[in-house]
Amino acid sequence: MARCERDQAVSMIALQDGNNFYCSVEASFDPRLRGKPVCVASSGDGCVIARDALSKKLGVPMGAPIHQIPPEVRRQITFRSANFALYGDISTRIASILRALFPAIEQYSIDENFIDLTGIPSKDHERLAAEARARILKWTGIPSCVGIGPTKTLAKLSNKRAKSSISGVVTTMPDDPALLTYPVEDVWGVGRKLTARLGADGILTARDLAAADVDTLRSRYGVVLARTQRELQGIPCAELEEHEPQRKEIMVSRTLGKDITSETELMQAIATFAQRACEKLRSRQLQAAGVWVFIQTNPFKQNLPQYNPSKSFRLLMPSADTREILMVAQGLAKAMFRPSYGYKKAGVSLLDLSHTDVQQGDLFAGIDQRSKAIMEVMDRTNQKFGRGSMGFASTAWRPRGKTLEKPAWSVKRDMLSPAYTTDWKQLIRVR
DNA sequence: TCTGGGGTCCTAGGACCC
DNA sequence: TCTGGGGTCCTAGGACCC
């Protein structure tokens, strides 16, 4: 009886996290990769954004530019370009496995899910966590770990501990002696800058942070770290968010395949990003009231003149019409463009987002039904025949046969795995 | 030669108002 | 010539996350 009361009083949270997620997904679809070091590369095949256990062992640092990895190490590694369509699909499958086992989950990121354990007797927590791990491994091929604790921060910390455990499931309570040796830099919410400052104040472990003077911590470091401290003490400051909150911003930006000097090419890139951002916008039934554009020179060529302007524009009425937003974005870019610079990166961001169903409509013009109809035709066409089937000429992408002819500035993705699960034409071949 | 993308939240400072 | 205080809103920049 007393046990039940205690269970009700303390709510517990679990965090499931796929091990080396992107690499595990690649390996689960391509058996040739198993037992070999695998890394996944960022857009443009520039940096390492995921490493499997073997590449970590070879000493490949997270975020390392691929060209800086010593050739003798690089030769041993199989690289893949990031294939987010594939990873997102596997992520959805894992979430549905968890939903079948637990009353409420929060899809926190592409490879992490928080699980609400409230109402489940604490003696069953680790058993159920182990069951979840086993199902995910069996049904998707992805290994994962589960961390359990009374707050999200402690669940995160447990998950990190679980990565080096035998069972893959770890629970941490605020008084756990493990906090005495757990480095503060591995606490959720403590990044590089904070680690350095905390270290100078003698705060080196999770335990040091939990035990620090509250007022000093708040005044020296702000409310965010003060919340982290309370979470380490077992006092929840962050709830489980079952439903994704509404987006505040939608951004599309890229490092370009080459340094652009011509205005025409820069305008093509801006048009491409604006078009893609509008697609994302409409897929969420959103509209934007602001547009922000930035262009940047190559920061790695410090011998060349640098120029990194940005500019924003507020629309009279919120819009989800690619034609309108594309014109605004190009107008902003045109106003910032200066010849004789080499532009290496650019982006378009849509701001002040709202739902299309709260559209007030212009008092005089009314809601533009024609615009809505045109955009729907475009989106449906692209959905049916693949992204890029119908687009704007100003983006300079041209259909050629069954594929799209890429402009010279487009991004490199030379090591891409097939879209096994999201494109009929790319289904896995058994023989 | 080659160096990621997409988000959120907080804070400080300026503009503006009463 | 001197000269306030408080509130809000907006923006830019910094820090963090995956």
mmCIF file of C-alpha atoms (C1' of nucleotides) in Angstrom, chain A residues 109 111-112 156 189-191 193-194, chain C residues 10-18:
data_model
loop_
_atom_site.group_PDB
_atom_site.id
_atom_site.type_symbol
_atom_site.label_atom_id
_atom_site.label_comp_id
_atom_site.label_asym_id
_atom_site.label_seq_id
_atom_site.Cartn_x
_atom_site.Cartn_y
_atom_site.Cartn_z
ATOM 1 C CA SER A 109 14.275 14.417 -31.756
ATOM 2 C CA ASP A 111 16.518 9.560 -32.521
ATOM 3 C CA GLU A 112 15.121 10.234 -29.035
ATOM 4 C CA LYS A 156 18.985 11.998 -20.157
ATOM 5 C CA GLY A 189 21.930 21.927 -21.124
ATOM 6 C CA VAL A 190 25.601 22.398 -20.272
ATOM 7 C CA GLY A 191 27.577 23.159 -23.407
ATOM 8 C CA LYS A 193 31.024 27.694 -22.889
ATOM 9 C CA LEU A 194 29.214 26.882 -19.664
ATOM 10 C "C1'" DC C 10 11.459 44.657 -30.688
ATOM 11 C "C1'" DT C 11 15.853 43.002 -32.253
ATOM 12 C "C1'" DA C 12 20.443 41.120 -32.237
ATOM 13 C "C1'" DG C 13 23.382 38.050 -30.363
ATOM 14 C "C1'" DG C 14 24.662 34.207 -27.618
ATOM 15 C "C1'" DA C 15 24.054 29.757 -25.768
ATOM 16 C "C1'" DC C 16 22.179 25.470 -26.140
ATOM 17 C "C1'" DC C 17 20.122 21.212 -28.466
ATOM 18 C "C1'" DC C 18 20.120 17.302 -32.023
#
